[in-house]
Amino acid sequence: GAVTGKPDGTTSLDMTVSISSEYIPDGFLEYSDDQFGDLIMGSMANESQTLIDDLRDKAPIFEAATGVESTETERLPEPPSDSPSSSPTRGNYQILETYIDSRPTGSYGILFEVKTRPGVGTILVKSLSFITRFEGMVEYEVFTKLGSYAGQHGKFKFFDLIASGRVKGQGPNAFTRVNENDETYNSKTYTGFQSVHIPGDRASRSFYVTIKKVPDGEEQPPILFSYPINEDNEGKPVYEVVTSSPEIEIFEGDGVLEEPFPKDGDSPYYRRPRGFLGVVEYDMAPCFPLVNFTGWPCPYMKLTRSPTPKPTLKPTRNPTGQPTTPPVTEKSSILPTLIINQQESNENAGEANLGSSDAAFVTDELGMNEVPGDLLVKKIDETSSNCTCSWKTHPVLMCMLFVLVSILRHL
């Protein structure tokens, strides 16, 4: 049957149970099919614990079962087709959950790394969730840095604060999600989660998730994390993969037994390896349509100079000699399409339409319009990339352009 997550944090296994019996009317009471079904369902509800105990004894799969519910067949959702018409596609927004450890440990926080898989493009982390045993209000902080955190425990100058806030803990059986928006509480300003990238092709980013200390006398909410996947690694900086997706891998890290995390990575305030328990939400193609682009930021298109308000169709006087700068070439208002060839080691290529770019030259005026003669594709770090430009235009516009050029030449 299908495994379904329920709002209370438990998981249900949908099953079909057939009950066979011989129904003999007693001469006084007769039941319709619906009445008989209600009778069976009522009996199962009244004897649910007996049924659970019997199932536990019969098969190991039911050892963790805690209850049973019955549902009429007519109320069941329609099952998916055995032969779907096409293969399912994955959206850009992905949610990767770790397992919920039935016997976790925990303390103030955890340090861990997330890595992109070989050959995968850059991803953008959009949100995080963690697990706490607490069900009251908790105050948290999330820090991050590109690359490994090895040797940089407690050194905040290498980390950026990307989230802080107050949120109601959801208890040990559910994920507690950090806030999306900024907020102010008791004159203290908190930061909503700020998206951060992880470069593609085996690059990594470290995260430090912590719950702030509470005043003396109050219960300290812990962040929960798992024991080592391999018990032989206890006390060693050997980190296994907790969970993975086609794009990223979440690795074990260091459990932090103090807040803020101490600078001495070998101090008794760390336990390793420990597994992050929570959720990573991410955009697997933030530079779409450049799906395999491994750098950051995404390429953008920039004009080398701003266009003039109106084109100059006729010179005010005959030129006295060769122009000192190349003349502006007038183009049609049809939007061009740039083919971007990134000069990276992976030599990935992609296509971007200027029509949706803030840097595009767009006009609604008919006739001839001035477009800068040189377009350049640049990245934020000011390195350049080669590009070719192509225009699609109507034959009549091309004819007008040739006539105009001929007139200008004879002036």
GROMACS .gro file of C-alpha atoms in nm:
model
  411
    1GLY     CA    1   0.000   0.000   0.000
    2ALA     CA    2   0.092   0.369  -0.008
    3VAL     CA    3   0.288   0.528   0.277
    4THR     CA    4   0.133   0.860   0.379
    5GLY     CA    5   0.260   1.133   0.616
    6LYS     CA    6  -0.007   1.260   0.855
    7PRO     CA    7  -0.047   1.608   1.011
    8ASP     CA    8   0.040   1.478   1.359
    9GLY     CA    9   0.385   1.365   1.239
   10THR     CA   10   0.304   0.994   1.219
   11THR     CA   11   0.312   0.782   0.905
   12SER     CA   12   0.035   0.555   0.781
   13LEU     CA   13   0.048   0.250   0.555
   14ASP     CA   14  -0.265   0.216   0.344
   15MET     CA   15  -0.375  -0.149   0.321
   16THR     CA   16  -0.666  -0.345   0.181
   17VAL     CA   17  -0.801  -0.607   0.422
   18SER     CA   18  -1.054  -0.867   0.317
   19ILE     CA   19  -1.278  -1.018   0.585
   20SER     CA   20  -1.448  -1.349   0.502
   21SER     CA   21  -1.726  -1.492   0.715
   22GLU     CA   22  -2.059  -1.669   0.690
   23TYR     CA   23  -2.351  -1.445   0.765
   24ILE     CA   24  -2.652  -1.627   0.914
   25PRO     CA   25  -2.961  -1.417   0.993
   26ASP     CA   26  -3.103  -1.494   1.338
   27GLY     CA   27  -3.461  -1.462   1.218
   28PHE     CA   28  -3.518  -1.130   1.389
   29LEU     CA   29  -3.244  -0.900   1.250
   30GLU     CA   30  -3.143  -0.870   0.888
   31TYR     CA   31  -2.868  -0.636   0.763
   32SER     CA   32  -2.821  -0.463   0.434
   33ASP     CA   33  -2.471  -0.455   0.283
   34ASP     CA   34  -2.414  -0.104   0.418
   35GLN     CA   35  -2.536  -0.199   0.766
   36PHE     CA   36  -2.314  -0.506   0.766
   37GLY     CA   37  -2.014  -0.295   0.662
   38ASP     CA   38  -2.083  -0.049   0.944
   39LEU     CA   39  -2.100  -0.341   1.186
   40ILE     CA   40  -1.759  -0.473   1.071
   41MET     CA   41  -1.598  -0.127   1.089
   42GLY     CA   42  -1.741  -0.068   1.434
   43SER     CA   43  -1.607  -0.401   1.557
   44MET     CA   44  -1.259  -0.317   1.420
   45ALA     CA   45  -1.268   0.021   1.597
   46ASN     CA   46  -1.369  -0.139   1.928
   47GLU     CA   47  -1.107  -0.413   1.901
   48SER     CA   48  -0.830  -0.211   1.733
   49GLN     CA   49  -0.572  -0.282   2.005
   50THR     CA   50  -0.642  -0.654   1.986
   51LEU     CA   51  -0.599  -0.639   1.608
   52ILE     CA   52  -0.271  -0.445   1.640
   53ASP     CA   53  -0.134  -0.695   1.894
   54ASP     CA   54  -0.224  -0.981   1.662
   55LEU     CA   55  -0.057  -0.811   1.362
   56ARG     CA   56   0.260  -0.746   1.566
   57ASP     CA   57   0.283  -1.113   1.653
   58LYS     CA   58   0.231  -1.224   1.294
   59ALA     CA   59   0.475  -1.003   1.095
   60PRO     CA   60   0.782  -0.791   1.182
   61ILE     CA   61   0.662  -0.510   0.953
   62PHE     CA   62   0.390  -0.426   1.208
   63GLU     CA   63   0.623  -0.404   1.512
   64ALA     CA   64   0.611  -0.022   1.505
   65ALA     CA   65   0.235  -0.003   1.444
   66THR     CA   66   0.042   0.195   1.708
   67GLY     CA   67  -0.313   0.196   1.573
   68VAL     CA   68  -0.549   0.090   1.299
   69GLU     CA   69  -0.827   0.276   1.121
   70SER     CA   70  -1.087   0.151   0.874
   71THR     CA   71  -1.219   0.345   0.576
   72GLU     CA   72  -1.500   0.263   0.334
   73THR     CA   73  -1.381   0.174  -0.016
   74GLU     CA   74  -1.593   0.451  -0.167
   75ARG     CA   75  -1.398   0.711   0.033
   76LEU     CA   76  -1.054   0.598  -0.080
   77PRO     CA   77  -0.871   0.821  -0.330
   78GLU     CA   78  -0.830   0.683  -0.678
   79PRO     CA   79  -0.493   0.504  -0.705
   80PRO     CA   80  -0.244   0.620  -0.968
   81SER     CA   81  -0.244   0.451  -1.305
   82ASP     CA   82  -0.020   0.145  -1.344
   83SER     CA   83   0.079   0.274  -1.687
   84PRO     CA   84   0.130   0.651  -1.675
   85SER     CA   85   0.109   0.825  -2.011
   86SER     CA   86   0.454   0.981  -1.969
   87SER     CA   87   0.748   0.982  -1.731
   88PRO     CA   88   0.706   1.224  -1.440
   89THR     CA   89   0.920   1.536  -1.447
   90ARG     CA   90   1.084   1.705  -1.149
   91GLY     CA   91   1.019   2.071  -1.085
   92ASN     CA   92   1.301   2.312  -1.011
   93TYR     CA   93   1.194   2.351  -0.646
   94GLN     CA   94   1.305   2.048  -0.445
   95ILE     CA   95   1.265   1.942  -0.082
   96LEU     CA   96   1.517   1.697   0.065
   97GLU     CA   97   1.427   1.550   0.404
   98THR     CA   98   1.649   1.349   0.634
   99TYR     CA   99   1.500   1.060   0.826
  100ILE     CA  100   1.355   1.123   1.172
  101ASP     CA  101   1.570   0.929   1.417
  102SER     CA  102   1.359   0.735   1.668
  103ARG     CA  103   1.638   0.763   1.930
  104PRO     CA  104   1.820   1.090   1.861
  105THR     CA  105   2.065   1.284   2.071
  106GLY     CA  106   2.082   1.663   2.076
  107SER     CA  107   2.221   1.986   2.219
  108TYR     CA  108   2.264   2.353   2.123
  109GLY     CA  109   2.337   2.308   1.753
  110ILE     CA  110   2.506   2.127   1.467
  111LEU     CA  111   2.767   2.199   1.198
  112PHE     CA  112   2.737   2.012   0.869
  113GLU     CA  113   2.814   2.032   0.497
  114VAL     CA  114   2.597   2.007   0.186
  115LYS     CA  115   2.772   1.919  -0.141
  116THR     CA  116   2.659   1.921  -0.503
  117ARG     CA  117   2.702   1.598  -0.695
  118PRO     CA  118   2.950   1.558  -0.984
  119GLY     CA  119   2.836   1.719  -1.308
  120VAL     CA  120   2.541   1.898  -1.146
  121GLY     CA  121   2.492   2.274  -1.186
  122THR     CA  122   2.476   2.535  -0.912
  123ILE     CA  123   2.178   2.508  -0.673
  124LEU     CA  124   2.016   2.773  -0.453
  125VAL     CA  125   1.919   2.683  -0.094
  126LYS     CA  126   1.583   2.851  -0.020
  127SER     CA  127   1.501   2.734   0.333
  128LEU     CA  128   1.592   2.498   0.618
  129SER     CA  129   1.403   2.307   0.884
  130PHE     CA  130   1.537   2.138   1.197
  131ILE     CA  131   1.400   1.912   1.470
  132THR     CA  132   1.368   2.004   1.835
  133ARG     CA  133   1.212   1.807   2.118
  134PHE     CA  134   1.060   2.133   2.243
  135GLU     CA  135   0.704   2.239   2.157
  136GLY     CA  136   0.723   2.597   2.283
  137MET     CA  137   0.883   2.909   2.132
  138VAL     CA  138   1.250   2.870   2.039
  139GLU     CA  139   1.501   3.131   1.925
  140TYR     CA  140   1.736   3.011   1.653
  141GLU     CA  141   2.018   3.130   1.427
  142VAL     CA  142   2.155   2.990   1.101
  143PHE     CA  143   2.508   3.072   0.980
  144THR     CA  144   2.681   2.958   0.663
  145LYS     CA  145   3.006   2.973   0.466
  146LEU     CA  146   3.120   2.841   0.130
  147GLY     CA  147   3.335   2.531   0.152
  148SER     CA  148   3.428   2.320   0.452
  149TYR     CA  149   3.412   2.443   0.811
  150ALA     CA  150   3.718   2.236   0.908
  151GLY     CA  151   3.952   2.441   1.127
  152GLN     CA  152   3.707   2.730   1.152
  153HIS     CA  153   3.493   2.630   1.449
  154GLY     CA  154   3.365   2.933   1.636
  155LYS     CA  155   3.523   3.184   1.395
  156PHE     CA  156   3.225   3.398   1.306
  157LYS     CA  157   3.429   3.618   1.071
  158PHE     CA  158   3.420   3.330   0.821
  159PHE     CA  159   3.043   3.280   0.853
  160ASP     CA  160   2.741   3.482   0.740
  161LEU     CA  161   2.418   3.502   0.939
  162ILE     CA  162   2.140   3.410   0.694
  163ALA     CA  163   1.849   3.347   0.931
  164SER     CA  164   1.738   3.424   1.285
  165GLY     CA  165   1.405   3.431   1.457
  166ARG     CA  166   1.153   3.292   1.698
  167VAL     CA  167   0.936   2.998   1.598
  168LYS     CA  168   0.715   2.745   1.772
  169GLY     CA  169   0.892   2.412   1.804
  170GLN     CA  170   0.701   2.123   1.648
  171GLY     CA  171   0.832   1.850   1.879
  172PRO     CA  172   1.049   1.543   1.801
  173ASN     CA  173   0.819   1.395   1.536
  174ALA     CA  174   0.795   1.691   1.298
  175PHE     CA  175   1.021   1.946   1.130
  176THR     CA  176   1.040   2.303   1.260
  177ARG     CA  177   1.084   2.540   0.963
  178VAL     CA  178   1.274   2.869   0.994
  179ASN     CA  179   1.085   3.189   0.919
  180GLU     CA  180   1.082   3.331   0.566
  181ASN     CA  181   1.039   3.697   0.659
  182ASP     CA  182   1.214   3.950   0.882
  183GLU     CA  183   1.042   4.030   1.210
  184THR     CA  184   1.087   4.240   1.523
  185TYR     CA  185   1.012   4.114   1.873
  186ASN     CA  186   1.078   4.312   2.193
  187SER     CA  187   1.280   4.566   1.992
  188LYS     CA  188   1.504   4.290   1.854
  189THR     CA  189   1.515   4.247   1.476
  190TYR     CA  190   1.531   3.899   1.327
  191THR     CA  191   1.634   3.799   0.976
  192GLY     CA  192   1.417   3.591   0.744
  193PHE     CA  193   1.600   3.315   0.560
  194GLN     CA  194   1.830   3.454   0.290
  195SER     CA  195   1.883   3.218  -0.002
  196VAL     CA  196   2.241   3.105  -0.059
  197HIS     CA  197   2.398   2.918  -0.350
  198ILE     CA  198   2.614   2.608  -0.360
  199PRO     CA  199   2.836   2.600  -0.671
  200GLY     CA  200   2.792   2.299  -0.895
  201ASP     CA  201   3.013   1.997  -0.961
  202ARG     CA  202   3.118   1.878  -0.612
  203ALA     CA  203   3.140   2.216  -0.440
  204SER     CA  204   3.018   2.248  -0.081
  205ARG     CA  205   2.866   2.488   0.169
  206SER     CA  206   2.875   2.458   0.549
  207PHE     CA  207   2.582   2.539   0.778
  208TYR     CA  208   2.573   2.605   1.152
  209VAL     CA  209   2.223   2.579   1.300
  210THR     CA  210   2.184   2.667   1.667
  211ILE     CA  211   1.920   2.740   1.930
  212LYS     CA  212   2.002   3.034   2.156
  213LYS     CA  213   2.047   2.989   2.529
  214VAL     CA  214   1.749   3.068   2.750
  215PRO     CA  215   1.763   3.244   3.090
  216ASP     CA  216   1.855   3.038   3.395
  217GLY     CA  217   1.563   2.846   3.534
  218GLU     CA  218   1.393   2.795   3.197
  219GLU     CA  219   1.398   2.472   2.998
  220GLN     CA  220   1.666   2.479   2.728
  221PRO     CA  221   1.526   2.361   2.392
  222PRO     CA  222   1.772   2.127   2.215
  223ILE     CA  223   1.831   2.075   1.845
  224LEU     CA  224   1.817   1.704   1.774
  225PHE     CA  225   2.075   1.517   1.566
  226SER     CA  226   2.151   1.152   1.501
  227TYR     CA  227   2.427   0.925   1.625
  228PRO     CA  228   2.702   0.815   1.382
  229ILE     CA  229   2.579   0.609   1.089
  230ASN     CA  230   2.892   0.396   1.135
  231GLU     CA  231   2.953   0.338   1.507
  232ASP     CA  232   3.323   0.277   1.440
  233ASN     CA  233   3.355   0.646   1.341
  234GLU     CA  234   3.265   0.774   1.688
  235GLY     CA  235   3.505   1.054   1.780
  236LYS     CA  236   3.662   1.068   1.433
  237PRO     CA  237   3.621   1.340   1.166
  238VAL     CA  238   3.482   1.082   0.923
  239TYR     CA  239   3.149   1.190   0.782
  240GLU     CA  240   2.900   0.968   0.598
  241VAL     CA  241   2.615   1.082   0.372
  242VAL     CA  242   2.296   1.124   0.577
  243THR     CA  243   2.071   1.156   0.272
  244SER     CA  244   2.097   1.266  -0.091
  245SER     CA  245   1.907   1.368  -0.403
  246PRO     CA  246   2.013   1.373  -0.769
  247GLU     CA  247   2.162   1.720  -0.704
  248ILE     CA  248   2.301   1.732  -0.349
  249GLU     CA  249   2.433   1.524  -0.059
  250ILE     CA  250   2.389   1.611   0.310
  251PHE     CA  251   2.682   1.488   0.521
  252GLU     CA  252   2.720   1.415   0.889
  253GLY     CA  253   2.884   1.692   1.088
  254ASP     CA  254   2.971   1.802   1.441
  255GLY     CA  255   2.718   1.823   1.722
  256VAL     CA  256   2.773   2.144   1.923
  257LEU     CA  257   2.732   2.125   2.302
  258GLU     CA  258   2.767   2.497   2.372
  259GLU     CA  259   2.628   2.828   2.239
  260PRO     CA  260   2.788   3.002   2.063
  261PHE     CA  261   3.007   2.729   1.917
  262PRO     CA  262   3.357   2.726   2.074
  263LYS     CA  263   3.668   2.812   1.871
  264ASP     CA  264   3.854   2.498   1.975
  265GLY     CA  265   3.728   2.229   1.739
  266ASP     CA  266   3.886   1.958   1.953
  267SER     CA  267   3.721   2.076   2.273
  268PRO     CA  268   3.484   1.851   2.471
  269TYR     CA  269   3.199   2.071   2.347
  270TYR     CA  270   3.186   1.887   2.015
  271ARG     CA  271   3.062   1.538   1.931
  272ARG     CA  272   3.139   1.387   1.593
  273PRO     CA  273   3.015   1.257   1.366
  274ARG     CA  274   2.653   1.356   1.420
  275GLY     CA  275   2.380   1.370   1.156
  276PHE     CA  276   2.170   1.674   1.072
  277LEU     CA  277   1.799   1.597   1.114
  278GLY     CA  278   1.587   1.831   0.909
  279VAL     CA  279   1.496   1.959   0.564
  280VAL     CA  280   1.686   2.143   0.291
  281GLU     CA  281   1.467   2.323   0.035
  282TYR     CA  282   1.642   2.431  -0.283
  283ASP     CA  283   1.608   2.545  -0.644
  284MET     CA  284   1.795   2.295  -0.857
  285ALA     CA  285   1.822   2.529  -1.158
  286PRO     CA  286   1.843   2.891  -1.035
  287CYS     CA  287   2.016   3.001  -1.358
  288PHE     CA  288   1.756   2.842  -1.587
  289PRO     CA  289   1.776   2.797  -1.883
  290LEU     CA  290   2.147   2.742  -1.807
  291VAL     CA  291   2.070   2.419  -1.622
  292ASN     CA  292   2.432   2.300  -1.595
  293PHE     CA  293   2.592   2.633  -1.511
  294THR     CA  294   2.833   2.570  -1.221
  295GLY     CA  295   2.937   2.925  -1.134
  296TRP     CA  296   2.773   3.212  -0.950
  297PRO     CA  297   2.608   3.452  -0.995
  298CYS     CA  298   2.400   3.366  -1.298
  299PRO     CA  299   2.520   3.540  -1.617
  300TYR     CA  300   2.352   3.867  -1.692
  301MET     CA  301   2.346   4.097  -1.995
  302LYS     CA  302   2.476   4.451  -1.965
  303LEU     CA  303   2.485   4.736  -2.217
  304THR     CA  304   2.823   4.905  -2.249
  305ARG     CA  305   2.644   5.241  -2.260
  306SER     CA  306   2.289   5.371  -2.233
  307PRO     CA  307   2.097   5.430  -2.558
  308THR     CA  308   2.024   5.788  -2.663
  309PRO     CA  309   1.661   5.901  -2.619
  310LYS     CA  310   1.605   5.935  -2.995
  311PRO     CA  311   1.813   5.829  -3.295
  312THR     CA  312   1.984   6.090  -3.511
  313LEU     CA  313   1.859   6.011  -3.861
  314LYS     CA  314   2.047   6.292  -4.039
  315PRO     CA  315   2.383   6.441  -3.952
  316THR     CA  316   2.382   6.819  -3.884
  317ARG     CA  317   2.678   6.864  -4.119
  318ASN     CA  318   2.896   6.665  -4.348
  319PRO     CA  319   3.169   6.484  -4.160
  320THR     CA  320   3.513   6.645  -4.196
  321GLY     CA  321   3.698   6.313  -4.177
  322GLN     CA  322   3.684   5.964  -4.037
  323PRO     CA  323   3.480   5.941  -3.718
  324THR     CA  324   3.684   5.901  -3.400
  325THR     CA  325   3.438   5.642  -3.264
  326PRO     CA  326   3.240   5.374  -3.446
  327PRO     CA  327   2.901   5.503  -3.565
  328VAL     CA  328   2.584   5.382  -3.398
  329THR     CA  329   2.418   5.122  -3.617
  330GLU     CA  330   2.042   5.152  -3.621
  331LYS     CA  331   1.852   4.830  -3.584
  332SER     CA  332   1.492   4.725  -3.587
  333SER     CA  333   1.297   4.704  -3.264
  334ILE     CA  334   1.270   4.324  -3.292
  335LEU     CA  335   1.416   4.176  -2.974
  336PRO     CA  336   1.744   3.991  -3.027
  337THR     CA  337   1.836   3.656  -2.877
  338LEU     CA  338   2.182   3.612  -2.732
  339ILE     CA  339   2.361   3.280  -2.752
  340ILE     CA  340   2.588   3.275  -2.446
  341ASN     CA  341   2.904   3.067  -2.454
  342GLN     CA  342   3.044   3.062  -2.102
  343GLN     CA  343   3.425   3.049  -2.100
  344GLU     CA  344   3.435   2.802  -1.814
  345SER     CA  345   3.615   2.473  -1.777
  346ASN     CA  346   3.290   2.287  -1.840
  347GLU     CA  347   3.229   2.487  -2.161
  348ASN     CA  348   2.857   2.486  -2.106
  349ALA     CA  349   2.645   2.689  -2.342
  350GLY     CA  350   2.304   2.837  -2.295
  351GLU     CA  351   2.051   3.079  -2.436
  352ALA     CA  352   1.895   3.384  -2.276
  353ASN     CA  353   1.623   3.608  -2.423
  354LEU     CA  354   1.684   3.980  -2.389
  355GLY     CA  355   1.311   4.037  -2.385
  356SER     CA  356   1.294   3.951  -2.014
  357SER     CA  357   1.615   4.128  -1.913
  358ASP     CA  358   1.627   4.466  -1.742
  359ALA     CA  359   1.930   4.544  -1.956
  360ALA     CA  360   1.747   4.483  -2.282
  361PHE     CA  361   1.674   4.772  -2.518
  362VAL     CA  362   1.298   4.764  -2.576
  363THR     CA  363   1.079   5.012  -2.764
  364ASP     CA  364   0.720   5.029  -2.874
  365GLU     CA  365   0.783   5.299  -3.137
  366LEU     CA  366   0.740   5.203  -3.500
  367GLY     CA  367   1.007   5.271  -3.757
  368MET     CA  368   1.377   5.291  -3.691
  369ASN     CA  369   1.507   5.277  -3.336
  370GLU     CA  370   1.858   5.312  -3.205
  371VAL     CA  371   2.016   5.014  -3.035
  372PRO     CA  372   2.375   5.027  -2.901
  373GLY     CA  373   2.608   4.870  -3.151
  374ASP     CA  374   2.799   4.662  -2.902
  375LEU     CA  375   2.642   4.428  -2.649
  376LEU     CA  376   2.854   4.254  -2.390
  377VAL     CA  377   2.770   3.961  -2.166
  378LYS     CA  378   2.931   4.004  -1.827
  379LYS     CA  379   2.922   3.831  -1.492
  380ILE     CA  380   2.913   4.014  -1.162
  381ASP     CA  381   3.287   3.960  -1.112
  382GLU     CA  382   3.336   4.168  -1.432
  383THR     CA  383   3.484   3.882  -1.631
  384SER     CA  384   3.355   3.878  -1.988
  385SER     CA  385   3.210   3.602  -2.200
  386ASN     CA  386   3.197   3.584  -2.577
  387CYS     CA  387   2.857   3.607  -2.735
  388THR     CA  388   2.694   3.624  -3.072
  389CYS     CA  389   2.383   3.829  -3.147
  390SER     CA  390   2.116   3.744  -3.399
  391TRP     CA  391   1.815   3.952  -3.503
  392LYS     CA  392   1.494   3.837  -3.659
  393THR     CA  393   1.330   4.108  -3.866
  394HIS     CA  394   1.069   4.155  -4.133
  395PRO     CA  395   1.182   4.184  -4.501
  396VAL     CA  396   1.010   4.524  -4.531
  397LEU     CA  397   1.213   4.656  -4.237
  398MET     CA  398   1.530   4.526  -4.396
  399CYS     CA  399   1.437   4.705  -4.722
  400MET     CA  400   1.380   5.030  -4.530
  401LEU     CA  401   1.718   4.989  -4.361
  402PHE     CA  402   1.900   4.944  -4.697
  403VAL     CA  403   1.722   5.248  -4.848
  404LEU     CA  404   1.816   5.457  -4.546
  405VAL     CA  405   2.181   5.351  -4.565
  406SER     CA  406   2.190   5.435  -4.937
  407ILE     CA  407   2.046   5.784  -4.875
  408LEU     CA  408   2.298   5.854  -4.599
  409ARG     CA  409   2.586   5.751  -4.821
  410HIS     CA  410   2.488   6.005  -5.088
  411LEU     CA  411   2.449   6.298  -4.845
   0.00000   0.00000   0.00000
